[in-house]
Amino acid sequence: MESSSNEHIDYVFKVVLIGDCGVGKSSLLLRYSDDFFQESYLCTIGVDLRIRTISVDDKRVKLQMWDTAGQERFKTLCGHYYRGAEAIIIVFDVTSENSFSNVLRWYEEARQLSRQDTVLVLLGNKSDMADSRAVSTERAQSLAASLNIAYFESSAKLCDNVKETFTATTRKMMEAYQKHHRAHLPDDLTNSKSLHMSQPIKSSTSLNCFDCSIM
Amino acid sequence: MLGGTKSRATVKVSTSSQPLFSTLQIRTRQMLEAVIDFSIMVYLVDHMLPKEYFAHNLRALTVDMAVFRTYLAMKLPKLSAHLTKLQQESCDDCNGGNVEPPLTNVFTMQWFLTMFATCLPMATVLKIWDCVMLDGSEILIRTALALWTKLAKKIIRVKSADEFYMTMGSLTQQLMKGEIVTTDELIRSIYNMAPIPLPKLTDIREKFMYDITPFSADVNSHKSAHSEEESADDMHDVTKKDLTTHHTMDVAMLRRQYAKLTRRQRKASLLMMAPVASAPPTIVPNYPSPVVNHLFVGKEMSEKKQVSTPRSRSISVGSQMESVAPALSDQLASRLDFYDSSQQDSRQMHRSKAKKQKSEAASSITEPEVVNQEVKKVVRQTSDTSDEFDGDHATLAAHVTTMRREIRRQHSTASDSSSISTDSVFTHSILNQNGHQGSSNSLSQRPYSKEFIPSMKPFSPFPKPATGILSAKKAKIGVELGLYKPESALAYMSPAERKQFLREGKHFTGRMAMSPTSSLW
């Protein structure tokens, strides 16, 4: 789509999506990576990975997006993937009060398992379903403000605000990375030690979006 | 999964205003096929896989993933070392020494949990399920090893964790299309890699059982649990723990396990009678389609079901069945006729499961009697013989509690005469055999039918692998499926059995060799 097979990549970021079952994590990623929406519900087994390369502020950024299963039983297994993440997006369903009340739990979990500089984002999905809306934008915003994280609202179904959310998150990750970088490696900016972030990565395949699992 | 997609298609049809019974019949057949696939999976999960694979903390799965990595290191040391290197590099690169989970985990987790249903073509999956029936859950590990052996050549070339995931993305797609490995090739390598059971499997599993403590849902204890798994990852460092701590843990563990077993037993009987949670909504038009995770027909779903379709529950609870109104019994009978005929049409259908399905469907149907009569009429016209089951229906109406036994008896005898024509027939017949209450079935390890014997050893969810020679029956079926060589089967049969086996004139070309001498390790 947006990348050729062997181009220069400035950043590789890991983004992890968490949240209750059925809030639309997989749908969001499917919409973002393949621009496709599936009406039927398929539960994610364990974790799933999608990759997309985008351009933000003249930088090529490769997003490694981890889609985790919302089910309680997968929590421990998926928790391992929080640690390496540059950003964690906590997704809830604006039509489900329950998923909103669980946001705090997810937040605590994410804070505990992730690094200090990990960007956290709150995302209310299914904004298209205005009729059955249970959580108002104001409430979600005030929660996000109290947690000191950004809030977005999107609809994977209508492709509304999905791209914008990911772009904004990427921008935040870049800021956080540069901040961290300045703080920890003041004279090492171009050193290859920070290669995970800045090493040019040659994609071996022309695929830049894929679904590594079928479910 | 498979059941889900097909069932959903049926919802659309049944909610349309025209009650076309012929269409319905075809749809029903498709649905039943899907149900069969699904119920095989339910059976495998319930009976063949280690007991805590799907439990709330997925402990046994975590153990098996670690066990798998151990075998990977033994069988493919180069690949394993390469992956570990990539994993560690990825950790170092991240600021603050983060922990990257073992790279294979993402895939192994899905493979094991779905028993390869989501990563290989269906025909291959059914073959593998046959193998799981014969030789237990270690087949999953073997299959995973065989697949990684195939993928190794491409994986060894990748230079970073990121690239690994990229490459695997396209490789998994190729696997799904069957481009990387053929069914025969895969089965052959599964059986040729080592004698069954896998060398030291019990020991390794037990070791990781000790090393990996049960995960707690509690967030605070998460970190310690995680670190313990990390130590488990390092297989060279066998941490010998204080035995006394195990013993104090045992009592609580046993108690919990016992409670779980009882729960499980209840749930299993529910599952056996109501194989698909989404079945009721496919027939009752106005019922909203629930969100169903077909792999985990667990607590939440069964609770939902109980509220929406109380009758489907009463099927499994014998005492409640006595009070079912006669009107319902009539409905049952007519419905059964309908399903019977659709069954008669397709011989490959697994009968016992179909019966269960239909009885469940019948119990949840609330259509007017007129419709039922019409269905009956249409069905009578299309079917040639359904007398076989007629006597049964009377029994059903009168004593619904005896239904289960009766159905299974009739159908398991019926299915004995059916010819083996598809890959999955074996799994069907096993399901039938399971219906026999007291049959000594050496093939299936039925966890909850065994008496629970408290011991001082911590409870292990892994069934002990069958030691010694293959049982005659198992060997025979293995040959019929082309998994074992005929000689290996004959060797384990009694003279009478051997005679009968040869008289039946089944000349199978054993494609796969059971090679007891192969010593990879």
XYZ file of C-alpha atoms in Angstrom:
736
model
C 0.000 0.000 0.000
C 2.173 2.751 1.272
C 5.565 1.132 1.317
C 7.755 -0.358 -1.303
C 9.657 -3.520 -0.624
C 12.999 -2.152 0.458
C 12.588 1.317 1.722
C 14.047 3.076 4.662
C 12.129 2.749 7.901
C 12.751 5.363 10.573
C 10.865 3.793 13.418
C 9.421 0.469 14.352
C 6.749 0.781 16.995
C 4.802 -1.870 18.773
C 1.209 -1.034 19.505
C -0.922 -3.310 21.646
C -4.706 -3.160 21.670
C -6.411 -4.258 24.853
C -9.936 -4.160 26.154
C -12.948 -6.317 26.840
C -14.235 -9.043 24.594
C -16.132 -7.868 21.564
C -15.383 -4.161 21.802
C -13.905 -4.228 18.306
C -10.150 -4.488 18.709
C -9.757 -6.881 15.824
C -12.222 -4.909 13.716
C -10.266 -1.726 14.293
C -7.066 -3.383 13.185
C -8.710 -5.047 10.240
C -10.107 -1.706 9.185
C -6.793 0.026 9.652
C -4.578 -2.564 8.002
C -6.837 -3.953 5.297
C -9.581 -1.330 5.153
C -12.159 -4.005 5.572
C -15.011 -4.576 7.965
C -16.490 -7.890 8.934
C -19.958 -8.010 10.434
C -19.565 -11.418 12.001
C -17.762 -11.847 15.248
C -14.740 -14.076 15.519
C -12.993 -14.317 18.808
C -9.256 -13.734 18.740
C -7.244 -16.685 19.928
C -4.332 -15.560 22.029
C -2.676 -12.795 20.073
C -2.728 -11.718 16.498
C -0.358 -9.436 14.675
C -0.785 -6.939 11.882
C 1.823 -4.723 10.367
C 1.422 -1.484 8.522
C 3.937 1.094 7.428
C 2.816 4.701 7.438
C 4.274 8.142 6.977
C 3.999 10.593 9.814
C 5.721 13.962 9.626
C 8.044 12.815 6.844
C 9.106 9.782 8.810
C 8.485 6.233 7.762
C 7.013 4.359 10.670
C 6.341 0.680 10.771
C 3.573 -0.188 13.172
C 3.553 -3.658 14.629
C 0.037 -3.899 15.925
C -0.723 -6.632 18.392
C -4.311 -7.626 18.747
C -4.901 -9.369 22.054
C -7.769 -11.592 23.072
C -10.151 -9.881 25.441
C -11.001 -13.006 27.333
C -9.866 -13.188 30.905
C -8.114 -16.491 30.395
C -5.705 -15.030 27.878
C -4.702 -12.185 30.119
C -1.504 -13.711 31.402
C -0.366 -14.912 28.027
C -1.140 -11.596 26.393
C 0.362 -9.646 29.268
C 3.796 -10.637 28.058
C 3.255 -8.567 24.976
C 2.568 -5.355 26.898
C 6.154 -4.952 27.964
C 7.727 -4.323 24.639
C 4.955 -2.013 23.545
C 5.551 1.628 22.735
C 1.835 2.285 22.912
C -1.140 0.542 24.434
C -4.585 1.394 23.187
C -7.339 0.604 25.645
C -10.465 0.018 23.638
C -14.001 0.070 24.975
C -17.414 -0.115 23.419
C -19.411 3.111 23.726
C -22.611 1.084 23.730
C -21.493 -1.074 26.630
C -21.369 0.359 30.101
C -19.597 -2.764 31.283
C -16.700 -2.436 28.900
C -16.315 1.174 30.012
C -16.232 0.299 33.683
C -13.535 -2.254 32.930
C -11.321 0.396 31.389
C -9.818 1.157 34.791
C -8.856 -2.457 35.256
C -7.205 -2.567 31.866
C -5.482 0.694 32.615
C -3.995 -0.602 35.834
C -2.865 -3.755 34.148
C -1.267 -1.846 31.328
C 0.472 0.530 33.703
C 1.851 -2.310 35.756
C 3.118 -4.391 32.899
C 4.330 -1.745 30.543
C 7.273 0.596 30.654
C 7.283 4.085 32.075
C 7.291 5.805 28.733
C 4.638 3.694 27.082
C 1.939 5.824 25.513
C -1.519 4.962 26.719
C -4.587 5.865 24.734
C -8.266 5.417 25.456
C -10.432 4.611 22.478
C -14.201 4.397 22.390
C -15.280 2.241 19.486
C -18.652 1.757 17.757
C -19.388 5.470 17.700
C -21.725 4.836 14.790
C -24.293 3.244 17.078
C -25.678 6.488 18.431
C -29.033 4.961 19.334
C -27.737 2.425 21.794
C -24.988 4.580 23.164
C -24.386 4.022 26.842
C -21.265 6.044 27.500
C -21.281 9.709 26.629
C -18.265 11.365 25.083
C -18.014 13.700 28.060
C -17.805 10.844 30.542
C -15.140 9.085 28.537
C -13.229 12.316 28.140
C -13.308 13.053 31.835
C -12.099 9.551 32.614
C -9.271 9.912 30.139
C -8.420 13.298 31.620
C -8.320 11.866 35.121
C -5.972 9.140 33.920
C -3.987 11.731 31.999
C -4.275 9.911 28.710
C -5.671 10.867 25.333
C -9.177 9.932 24.299
C -10.412 9.106 20.822
C -13.686 7.910 19.481
C -13.938 5.811 16.370
C -16.085 3.545 14.311
C -14.415 0.596 12.664
C -17.610 -0.063 10.770
C -17.830 3.349 9.128
C -14.058 3.819 9.073
C -14.558 6.929 11.105
C -11.556 8.364 12.921
C -9.629 5.066 12.838
C -6.714 6.315 10.808
C -6.597 9.564 12.736
C -6.372 7.690 16.017
C -3.456 5.603 14.903
C -1.679 8.583 13.380
C -2.089 10.609 16.553
C -0.870 7.668 18.614
C 2.138 7.286 16.351
C 2.943 10.958 16.784
C 2.794 10.528 20.542
C 5.081 7.525 20.355
C 7.589 9.481 18.333
C 7.524 12.273 20.900
C 7.907 9.830 23.756
C 10.731 8.112 21.972
C 12.629 11.304 21.326
C 12.099 12.413 24.902
C 13.320 9.104 26.220
C 16.186 9.130 23.837
C 17.349 12.571 24.919
C 17.060 11.631 28.554
C 18.934 8.365 28.352
C 21.322 8.629 25.480
C 22.301 12.269 25.243
C 25.372 11.803 23.067
C 24.364 8.665 21.339
C 21.705 9.873 19.022
C 23.038 8.323 15.884
C 24.589 5.315 17.488
C 23.386 1.988 16.308
C 22.724 0.953 19.883
C 19.263 2.288 19.527
C 18.827 0.185 16.480
C 15.480 -1.180 17.373
C 14.014 2.202 16.781
C 16.193 3.703 14.144
C 17.748 0.862 12.270
C 16.753 0.822 8.640
C 14.789 -2.294 8.118
C 14.455 -3.932 4.786
C 11.204 -5.663 4.345
C 11.755 -9.045 2.865
C 8.350 -9.264 1.347
C 6.194 -6.817 -0.454
C 3.507 -7.541 2.074
C 3.130 -4.707 4.439
C -0.229 -5.656 5.758
C -0.953 -9.143 6.729
C -2.948 -11.199 9.011
C -0.725 -13.707 10.662
C -3.641 -15.743 11.815
C -6.809 -16.571 10.112
C -9.138 -16.142 12.993
C -15.698 -21.758 13.876
C -16.781 -23.818 10.989
C -20.017 -24.413 12.780
C -20.368 -20.753 13.382
C -20.146 -19.591 9.833
C -22.542 -22.156 8.550
C -25.001 -21.602 11.332
C -25.024 -17.940 10.670
C -25.916 -18.568 7.073
C -28.838 -20.580 8.304
C -30.067 -17.766 10.469
C -30.559 -15.630 7.433
C -32.596 -18.281 5.737
C -34.821 -19.064 8.639
C -35.536 -15.434 9.368
C -36.725 -14.865 5.829
C -40.473 -14.920 5.633
C -40.858 -17.966 3.377
C -40.731 -21.248 5.219
C -39.334 -23.320 2.382
C -38.847 -26.718 3.826
C -36.750 -28.100 1.042
C -34.299 -25.271 1.467
C -34.518 -25.744 5.155
C -33.679 -29.372 4.760
C -30.554 -28.639 2.774
C -29.606 -25.966 5.219
C -30.169 -28.348 8.067
C -27.892 -30.883 6.491
C -25.145 -28.325 6.058
C -25.668 -27.266 9.586
C -25.474 -30.816 10.817
C -22.205 -31.322 8.994
C -20.857 -28.226 10.637
C -22.213 -29.456 13.924
C -20.404 -32.719 13.427
C -17.109 -30.993 12.799
C -17.730 -28.905 15.825
C -18.731 -31.777 18.041
C -15.614 -33.669 17.062
C -13.673 -30.702 18.240
C -15.669 -30.586 21.461
C -14.939 -34.245 21.979
C -11.236 -33.787 21.382
C -11.057 -30.842 23.708
C -12.978 -32.663 26.405
C -11.351 -36.036 26.174
C -8.074 -35.987 24.380
C -6.388 -32.757 25.290
C -4.778 -32.115 28.635
C -7.358 -31.063 31.142
C -6.450 -27.470 31.732
C -5.921 -26.458 28.130
C -9.033 -24.349 28.171
C -9.329 -23.736 31.867
C -9.464 -20.177 33.074
C -5.714 -19.755 33.303
C -4.642 -21.861 30.321
C -2.015 -23.416 32.518
C -1.616 -26.672 30.670
C -1.364 -24.756 27.439
C 1.430 -22.663 28.878
C 3.133 -25.819 30.008
C 2.755 -27.428 26.619
C 4.123 -24.351 24.913
C 7.215 -24.622 27.077
C 7.381 -28.358 26.439
C 7.165 -27.682 22.755
C 10.070 -25.268 22.929
C 12.101 -27.921 24.690
C 11.489 -30.370 21.896
C 12.169 -27.692 19.331
C 15.555 -27.137 20.924
C 16.201 -30.878 20.721
C 14.970 -31.473 17.234
C 15.884 -28.217 15.546
C 18.700 -26.800 17.683
C 19.783 -24.384 14.988
C 16.380 -22.857 14.499
C 15.719 -22.743 18.205
C 19.004 -20.990 18.894
C 18.352 -18.557 16.099
C 14.922 -17.688 17.425
C 16.242 -17.283 20.946
C 18.910 -14.964 19.624
C 16.341 -12.860 17.804
C 14.200 -12.784 20.901
C 17.061 -11.613 23.064
C 18.185 -9.025 20.557
C 14.705 -7.678 20.459
C 14.728 -7.465 24.246
C 18.019 -5.625 24.341
C 16.924 -3.190 21.704
C 13.941 -2.094 23.665
C 14.845 0.443 26.260
C 14.927 -0.831 29.770
C 15.583 -4.491 29.104
C 12.114 -5.583 28.204
C 11.009 -9.107 27.847
C 9.998 -10.328 24.475
C 7.933 -13.502 24.721
C 9.350 -16.508 22.877
C 8.788 -15.845 19.223
C 7.053 -19.104 18.476
C 4.436 -18.511 21.160
C 2.047 -16.518 19.027
C 1.714 -19.344 16.575
C 1.988 -22.299 18.906
C -0.737 -20.853 21.074
C -3.169 -20.653 18.194
C -2.163 -23.986 16.764
C -2.637 -25.822 20.007
C -5.821 -24.092 21.056
C -7.566 -24.527 17.741
C -5.877 -27.865 17.087
C -4.601 -26.467 13.780
C -8.110 -25.761 12.543
C -7.162 -22.175 11.765
C -3.836 -22.761 10.107
C -4.105 -25.839 7.913
C -6.543 -26.972 5.240
C -9.569 -28.807 6.598
C -8.620 -32.167 5.079
C -5.260 -32.027 6.811
C -6.846 -30.908 10.053
C -9.201 -33.893 10.069
C -6.269 -36.243 9.514
C -4.443 -34.683 12.398
C -7.512 -35.005 14.582
C -7.592 -38.683 13.692
C -4.036 -38.930 14.911
C -4.924 -37.095 18.102
C -7.660 -39.666 18.649
C -5.172 -42.464 18.242
C -2.164 -41.150 20.026
C -3.282 -38.352 22.263
C -2.338 -34.762 22.661
C 1.325 -35.266 21.928
C 0.321 -35.253 18.273
C -0.157 -31.523 18.610
C 3.450 -31.127 19.669
C 4.576 -33.465 16.919
C 2.590 -31.580 14.297
C 3.976 -28.264 15.457
C 7.488 -29.705 15.266
C 6.836 -31.066 11.809
C 5.561 -27.692 10.661
C 8.514 -25.797 12.067
C 10.838 -28.287 10.410
C 9.205 -27.341 7.147
C 9.397 -23.636 7.859
C 12.916 -23.732 9.287
C 14.669 -23.123 6.010
C 12.914 -19.825 5.505
C 12.937 -18.764 9.130
C 16.643 -19.295 9.613
C 17.270 -16.495 7.134
C 15.416 -13.748 8.972
C 17.517 -11.198 10.777
C 15.206 -9.651 13.315
C 12.135 -10.444 15.358
C 10.239 -7.962 13.292
C 11.247 -9.654 10.091
C 10.351 -13.001 11.597
C 6.788 -11.891 12.187
C 6.613 -10.437 8.692
C 7.808 -13.653 7.132
C 5.549 -15.770 9.259
C 2.636 -13.678 8.095
C 2.979 -14.883 4.553
C 4.076 -18.362 5.584
C 0.957 -18.934 7.658
C -1.128 -17.948 4.673
C 0.709 -20.469 2.556
C 0.225 -23.101 5.225
C -3.491 -22.478 5.193
C -3.565 -23.028 1.459
C -1.595 -26.229 1.862
C 1.256 -24.933 -0.247
C 4.040 -25.663 2.171
C 3.310 -29.187 3.193
C 0.974 -31.872 1.892
C -1.198 -33.914 4.199
C 0.661 -37.138 3.536
C 4.012 -35.568 4.011
C 2.951 -34.004 7.259
C 1.447 -37.179 8.699
C 4.516 -39.124 7.682
C 6.853 -36.748 9.434
C 4.593 -36.705 12.498
C 4.987 -40.453 12.868
C 8.533 -40.795 11.680
C 10.104 -38.213 13.918
C 10.184 -40.444 16.959
C 8.509 -43.449 18.527
C 5.279 -42.825 20.366
C 5.159 -41.561 23.062
C 7.673 -38.778 22.589
C 10.819 -39.499 24.530
C 10.640 -38.169 28.076
C 7.367 -36.405 27.397
C 5.913 -37.137 30.814
C 9.081 -36.025 32.555
C 9.308 -32.785 30.646
C 5.671 -31.994 31.137
C 5.923 -32.707 34.817
C 8.982 -30.551 35.118
C 7.205 -27.593 33.637
C 4.172 -28.289 35.762
C 6.376 -27.716 38.768
C 8.055 -24.722 37.296
C 4.980 -22.936 36.125
C 2.690 -22.172 38.981
C -0.974 -21.658 38.288
C -1.518 -18.176 37.040
C -3.651 -15.963 39.094
C -6.147 -13.557 37.645
C -4.974 -11.139 40.266
C -2.924 -8.417 38.681
C -0.542 -8.100 41.579
C 0.621 -11.669 41.477
C 1.067 -11.515 37.781
C 4.672 -10.489 37.841
C 5.805 -13.347 39.995
C 3.942 -15.788 37.810
C 5.585 -14.314 34.815
C 9.029 -14.551 36.231
C 8.422 -18.160 37.064
C 7.581 -18.867 33.510
C 10.750 -17.174 32.491
C 12.693 -19.491 34.667
C 10.756 -22.302 33.123
C 11.856 -21.102 29.754
C 15.387 -21.777 30.694
C 15.250 -25.503 30.460
C 18.807 -26.096 31.459
C 18.164 -24.639 34.814
C 15.884 -27.113 36.451
C 14.788 -25.471 39.624
C 14.255 -28.070 42.268
C 11.772 -26.648 44.632
C 11.112 -27.461 48.212
C 8.845 -30.444 48.351
C 7.015 -29.288 51.432
C 5.621 -26.295 49.622
C 4.212 -28.669 47.086
C 2.475 -30.703 49.704
C 0.774 -27.769 51.340
C -0.287 -26.625 47.943
C -1.541 -30.066 47.043
C -4.517 -30.180 49.361
C -5.917 -26.935 48.103
C -5.090 -27.882 44.574
C -6.724 -31.256 44.865
C -9.806 -29.760 46.379
C -10.075 -27.240 43.617
C -9.405 -29.882 41.054
C -12.099 -32.083 42.471
C -14.638 -29.289 42.380
C -13.583 -28.563 38.850
C -13.985 -32.168 37.839
C -17.508 -32.243 39.140
C -18.300 -29.049 37.339
C -16.678 -30.351 34.252
C -18.649 -33.523 34.325
C -21.840 -31.580 34.482
C -20.724 -29.273 31.729
C -19.572 -32.119 29.556
C -22.911 -33.854 29.735
C -24.501 -30.590 28.781
C -22.134 -30.246 25.892
C -22.674 -33.775 24.713
C -26.379 -33.198 24.546
C -26.222 -29.681 23.225
C -23.207 -29.639 21.006
C -23.620 -26.194 19.575
C -24.555 -23.232 21.624
C -25.776 -21.336 18.634
C -28.121 -24.037 17.433
C -31.303 -22.736 19.059
C -31.116 -19.294 17.475
C -30.659 -20.825 14.050
C -34.086 -22.344 14.266
C -36.003 -19.900 16.404
C -36.183 -16.897 14.108
C -36.718 -14.071 16.571
C -33.964 -15.006 18.886
C -31.080 -12.548 18.518
C -27.895 -14.172 17.402
C -25.576 -14.265 20.366
C -21.896 -13.649 20.218
C -20.505 -17.119 20.351
C -16.976 -18.161 20.780
C -17.187 -21.615 19.393
C -14.027 -22.742 21.010
C -15.080 -21.873 24.460
C -18.617 -22.866 25.046
C -18.044 -22.112 28.636
C -19.669 -20.536 31.604
C -21.033 -17.412 30.061
C -22.649 -19.077 27.121
C -24.289 -21.836 29.036
C -25.725 -19.301 31.422
C -27.131 -17.324 28.555
C -28.590 -20.441 27.100
C -30.245 -21.369 30.291
C -32.090 -18.112 30.333
C -33.128 -18.060 26.729
C -33.780 -21.713 26.057
C -34.460 -23.425 29.319
C -35.467 -26.649 27.626
C -32.112 -27.248 26.091
C -30.778 -27.370 29.558
C -33.381 -29.708 30.879
C -32.182 -32.277 28.400
C -29.069 -32.861 30.319
C -30.737 -32.812 33.678
C -32.508 -36.086 33.866
C -34.897 -35.424 36.703
C -36.340 -32.361 35.061
C -37.096 -34.232 31.912
C -39.831 -36.233 33.590
C -42.025 -33.167 33.689
C -41.850 -32.366 30.001
C -45.366 -31.950 28.669
C -46.770 -34.569 26.278
C -47.239 -31.877 23.653
C -43.551 -31.344 23.585
C -43.011 -35.041 23.240
C -45.168 -35.003 20.129
C -43.130 -32.179 18.774
C -40.053 -34.122 19.578
C -41.284 -37.146 17.731
C -42.204 -35.254 14.616
C -38.971 -33.354 14.662
C -37.049 -36.524 15.058
C -38.704 -37.963 12.003
C -37.684 -34.940 10.073
C -34.124 -35.165 11.111
C -34.008 -38.887 10.646
C -34.836 -38.667 7.000
C -32.321 -35.985 6.343
C -29.882 -38.255 8.018
C -30.816 -41.223 5.944
C -30.018 -39.228 2.871
C -26.455 -38.620 3.764
C -24.689 -41.647 5.006
C -21.557 -39.895 5.980
C -23.285 -38.054 8.672
C -22.454 -38.906 12.152
C -25.654 -40.311 13.493
C -25.396 -40.191 17.176
C -24.345 -36.570 17.146
C -27.074 -35.703 14.734
C -29.582 -37.226 17.089
C -28.294 -35.221 19.932
C -28.436 -32.135 17.822
C -31.915 -32.814 16.726
C -33.173 -33.545 20.163
C -31.703 -30.294 21.278
C -33.179 -28.479 18.360
C -36.493 -30.147 18.922
C -36.622 -29.145 22.511
C -36.053 -25.527 21.714
C -38.517 -25.256 18.910
C -41.707 -23.360 19.581
C -43.411 -23.488 16.238
C -47.097 -24.194 15.795
C -48.113 -27.820 15.518
C -49.328 -27.237 11.967
C -45.838 -26.499 10.820
C -44.603 -29.632 12.471
C -47.199 -31.712 10.739
C -46.202 -30.213 7.444
C -42.599 -30.938 8.039
C -43.555 -34.473 8.890
C -45.477 -34.832 5.656
C -42.701 -33.504 3.490
C -40.259 -35.685 5.244
C -42.363 -38.818 4.922
C -42.507 -38.315 1.196
C -38.824 -37.964 0.735
C -37.658 -40.635 3.082
C -37.848 -44.321 2.297
C -37.293 -45.955 5.620
C -37.378 -44.472 8.990
C -39.101 -47.333 10.819
C -35.778 -48.111 12.306
C -36.248 -45.308 14.710
C -40.000 -45.311 15.142
C -40.059 -47.598 18.084
C -37.534 -45.389 19.649
C -39.751 -42.380 19.468
C -42.417 -43.901 21.599
C -39.834 -44.567 24.192
C -38.694 -41.018 23.918
C -42.139 -39.660 24.481
C -42.717 -41.803 27.498
C -39.352 -41.847 29.184
C -37.322 -38.960 28.065
C -34.668 -39.705 30.593
C -33.760 -42.925 28.853
C -33.417 -41.074 25.610
C -29.726 -40.585 25.654
C -28.791 -44.168 26.225
C -31.341 -45.417 23.768
C -30.266 -43.129 20.968
C -26.668 -43.932 21.409
C -27.272 -47.646 21.490
C -29.284 -47.580 18.292
C -26.945 -45.313 16.463
C -23.725 -46.834 17.423
C -24.985 -50.143 16.080
C -26.197 -48.397 12.984
C -22.926 -46.703 12.361
C -21.002 -49.920 12.693
C -22.385 -51.029 9.378
C -21.637 -47.794 7.635
C -18.649 -47.882 5.419
C -15.589 -45.828 5.958
C -15.596 -43.338 3.164
C -14.286 -40.086 4.446
C -11.261 -39.009 6.320
C -13.246 -38.016 9.289
C -15.323 -41.138 9.641
C -12.994 -42.492 12.190
C -13.554 -39.567 14.431
C -17.262 -40.088 14.035
C -17.106 -43.684 15.056
C -15.080 -42.776 18.055
C -17.762 -40.387 19.080
C -20.174 -43.235 18.863
C -18.049 -45.495 20.894
C -17.950 -42.904 23.542
C -21.689 -43.221 23.784
C -21.385 -46.706 25.214
C -21.646 -46.237 28.879
C -19.571 -49.120 30.015
C -17.531 -49.948 26.991
C -13.900 -50.462 27.653
C -12.564 -48.085 25.133
C -8.835 -48.085 25.111
C -8.696 -45.339 22.537
C -10.194 -42.520 24.430
C -8.804 -41.268 27.622
C -11.784 -39.975 29.394
C -10.590 -37.770 32.143
C -13.727 -37.444 34.145
C -14.865 -41.021 33.925
C -11.842 -42.141 35.814
C -12.127 -42.332 39.489
C -10.446 -39.489 41.169
C -7.727 -40.836 43.364
C -6.214 -38.332 45.728
C -2.499 -38.580 45.933
C 0.340 -36.615 47.370
C 1.564 -35.771 43.918
C 0.298 -32.531 42.460
C -2.529 -33.032 40.077
C -1.376 -33.203 36.535
C -3.764 -32.359 33.750
C -1.826 -34.489 31.351
C -3.057 -38.024 30.966
C -0.362 -40.598 31.284
C 0.583 -41.779 27.823
C -0.245 -45.357 27.059
C 2.836 -47.406 27.583
C 3.751 -50.667 25.956
C 2.246 -52.060 22.832
C -0.589 -50.649 20.829
C -3.904 -52.136 21.553
C -5.264 -54.311 18.799
C -8.232 -52.090 18.208
C -6.221 -48.951 18.006
C -3.740 -50.536 15.638
C -6.549 -51.799 13.453
C -8.104 -48.385 13.152
C -4.724 -46.876 12.563
C -4.232 -49.211 9.625
C -7.672 -48.474 8.275
C -6.787 -44.837 8.242
C -3.522 -45.525 6.568
C -1.592 -44.231 9.523
C 0.004 -47.493 10.578
C 1.519 -50.323 8.619
C -0.675 -53.458 8.525
C 2.074 -55.554 10.091
C 2.153 -53.409 13.159
C -1.566 -53.892 13.597
C -1.540 -57.627 13.040
C 1.226 -58.095 15.508
C -0.957 -56.879 18.315
C -4.094 -58.812 17.474
C -5.257 -62.034 18.963
C -5.327 -64.936 16.499
C -9.093 -64.737 16.190
C -9.018 -61.048 15.572
C -6.272 -61.441 13.042
C -8.275 -64.033 11.203
C -11.325 -61.839 11.105
C -9.337 -58.832 10.090
C -7.867 -60.708 7.145
C -11.187 -62.265 6.244
C -12.763 -58.852 5.966
C -10.463 -58.464 3.026
C -9.271 -55.066 3.918
C -6.050 -54.596 2.088
C -4.654 -51.385 3.188
C -1.543 -49.903 1.905
C 0.006 -48.625 5.032
C 1.504 -45.433 3.866
C 3.138 -44.578 7.089
C 5.634 -46.629 8.919
C 5.491 -46.914 12.633
C 9.156 -46.954 13.141
C 9.853 -48.050 16.678
C 13.534 -48.058 15.954
C 13.783 -44.492 14.784
C 15.867 -42.774 17.362
C 16.006 -39.093 16.773
C 16.734 -38.487 20.369
